[in-house]
């Protein structure tokens, strides 16, 4: 049973004004990134409190009025061993889950669909080359931002596009990312993807979207004057809806 039916909540799948935290995860990858962030934050808090306590203690006890004649100790073997070993143990506790996440994100799990995202100055092109037939063109379309004066009520400014990238939810997808001109970056926070689009090169990520929804992202590599105006919208639908969308597009 999905928890959303018990506690009805609205997911945050686009950036919100003054947002500080993460958007809600929609892929296991983003879930992993958030979990790792929380993992590391634990050590950050512990170290912060410890260092702050040491600093205040030192300032207090070694104040020139309270401690007029300074000690002449220059080193102590025991304390030096402790302050070398202890941080390296902490680093190990950070490195192990970090590498585990890194390598699992690299894995491409037998994808059902391959989609190519091509960055242009200043829009994205999506190519569904799985549906190529020898004599026909592939299913390809451009995705432009909706300008501010053409927005309809409820559409997000600087984030909505005319043609969304439609994908099925609960399916292993492979996204191949490249560029036709300069460096761009295909990034969707809720999906945990930020992949550079490099001209003359194919980058690949795999995503598995856990729930249906509309996920907003933006180009994340400075690519010229309209860098801020080439957003990304991924619409995850049920498999049936996806199949009818594809057959509609192919006519
Ligand atoms: Cu494309 Cu920034």
XYZ file of C-alpha atoms in Angstrom, residues 80-250:
171
model
C 48.805 13.186 17.695
C 47.969 9.514 17.095
C 44.387 10.098 18.259
C 43.796 13.156 16.072
C 45.164 11.322 13.041
C 43.391 7.966 13.482
C 40.026 9.359 14.505
C 39.398 11.608 11.473
C 40.512 8.828 9.111
C 37.932 6.507 10.680
C 35.281 9.194 10.123
C 36.433 9.574 6.500
C 36.038 5.825 6.022
C 32.478 5.968 7.358
C 31.769 8.700 4.779
C 33.642 7.066 1.883
C 32.006 3.628 2.012
C 28.345 4.717 1.494
C 29.546 7.404 -0.914
C 31.292 4.904 -3.214
C 28.389 2.473 -2.911
C 26.026 5.177 -4.174
C 28.427 6.372 -6.868
C 28.876 2.937 -8.406
C 25.192 2.034 -8.174
C 24.342 5.264 -10.000
C 26.757 4.266 -12.752
C 24.916 0.999 -13.338
C 22.641 0.835 -16.378
C 19.935 -1.706 -15.567
C 18.748 -3.442 -18.752
C 16.772 -0.458 -20.104
C 13.349 -0.909 -21.708
C 13.469 2.447 -23.476
C 16.321 4.609 -24.712
C 15.803 8.337 -25.142
C 18.336 10.749 -26.540
C 18.347 14.302 -25.190
C 20.212 16.761 -27.387
C 21.074 20.228 -26.091
C 20.841 23.184 -28.453
C 21.216 26.939 -28.036
C 18.607 27.221 -26.508
C 16.227 24.297 -26.401
C 16.275 20.536 -26.023
C 15.548 17.918 -28.639
C 14.265 14.498 -27.613
C 14.767 11.516 -29.851
C 12.953 8.226 -29.239
C 15.112 6.113 -31.518
C 13.571 2.820 -30.307
C 10.713 3.471 -32.731
C 12.899 3.995 -35.774
C 11.895 2.223 -38.932
C 14.195 2.059 -41.909
C 12.249 4.357 -44.242
C 10.743 6.744 -41.727
C 12.215 9.425 -39.533
C 12.537 8.635 -35.855
C 10.200 10.055 -33.234
C 11.933 13.376 -32.634
C 10.675 16.695 -31.328
C 11.981 19.980 -29.970
C 11.138 21.225 -26.498
C 11.034 25.003 -26.087
C 10.280 27.035 -22.980
C 6.871 28.730 -22.873
C 7.566 32.494 -22.869
C 6.171 34.523 -19.983
C 3.434 36.269 -21.988
C 2.059 32.961 -23.293
C 1.792 31.211 -19.932
C -1.567 29.785 -18.950
C -2.890 29.782 -15.410
C -1.047 27.217 -13.296
C 1.947 26.888 -15.580
C 5.322 27.500 -14.007
C 7.273 30.531 -15.198
C 10.644 29.689 -16.800
C 9.964 25.982 -16.250
C 7.133 24.942 -18.540
C 7.839 23.733 -22.088
C 5.715 23.242 -25.204
C 6.643 19.571 -25.711
C 7.367 17.552 -22.596
C 9.521 14.471 -22.540
C 6.949 11.741 -21.846
C 8.166 8.510 -20.261
C 6.514 5.565 -18.548
C 6.787 5.366 -14.747
C 8.112 2.203 -13.061
C 10.249 1.368 -16.095
C 14.017 1.311 -16.502
C 14.966 4.114 -18.859
C 18.261 4.959 -20.454
C 18.836 8.627 -21.240
C 21.607 9.406 -23.682
C 22.697 13.022 -23.463
C 24.640 15.031 -25.999
C 24.827 18.502 -27.503
C 24.757 19.938 -30.994
C 26.647 23.141 -30.243
C 28.084 24.085 -26.825
C 28.142 22.513 -23.374
C 24.720 22.141 -21.755
C 23.639 20.016 -18.814
C 20.487 17.956 -18.537
C 19.401 18.208 -14.902
C 16.189 17.205 -13.118
C 16.492 17.474 -9.314
C 13.609 15.136 -8.386
C 15.096 12.402 -10.547
C 18.611 12.906 -9.155
C 20.065 13.484 -12.623
C 22.580 16.108 -13.658
C 24.447 15.035 -16.760
C 26.615 17.195 -19.001
C 25.655 17.479 -22.665
C 28.960 17.561 -24.504
C 29.192 18.093 -28.278
C 30.665 15.053 -30.021
C 30.179 12.824 -27.038
C 27.418 10.635 -25.615
C 26.804 10.591 -21.899
C 24.390 8.126 -20.401
C 22.363 7.776 -17.234
C 19.655 5.379 -16.288
C 16.568 6.368 -14.362
C 13.671 4.505 -12.827
C 10.806 6.819 -11.936
C 8.825 5.426 -9.023
C 5.658 7.486 -9.371
C 3.695 9.249 -12.064
C 4.149 12.993 -12.123
C 5.648 16.006 -13.849
C 9.280 16.713 -13.035
C 10.903 20.055 -13.731
C 14.553 20.791 -14.339
C 16.799 23.320 -16.024
C 19.903 23.424 -18.154
C 22.745 23.459 -15.639
C 25.793 24.475 -17.629
C 26.334 28.070 -18.736
C 25.613 27.911 -22.452
C 24.928 31.466 -23.554
C 22.416 34.276 -23.208
C 19.358 32.025 -23.015
C 20.882 29.497 -20.622
C 18.118 30.259 -18.120
C 15.418 29.715 -20.722
C 15.846 26.089 -21.772
C 14.061 24.140 -19.037
C 13.434 20.406 -18.957
C 10.064 18.815 -18.235
C 9.743 15.073 -17.766
C 6.227 13.702 -17.599
C 6.009 10.216 -16.139
C 2.772 8.443 -17.073
C 1.424 4.897 -16.850
C 2.656 2.406 -19.420
C -0.745 2.397 -21.224
C -0.739 6.184 -21.515
C 2.829 6.083 -22.747
C 2.035 3.561 -25.458
C -0.896 5.640 -26.708
C 1.264 8.799 -26.585
C 3.888 7.100 -28.744
C 1.357 5.811 -31.279
C -0.217 9.283 -31.408
C 3.187 10.833 -32.105
C 3.923 8.296 -34.828
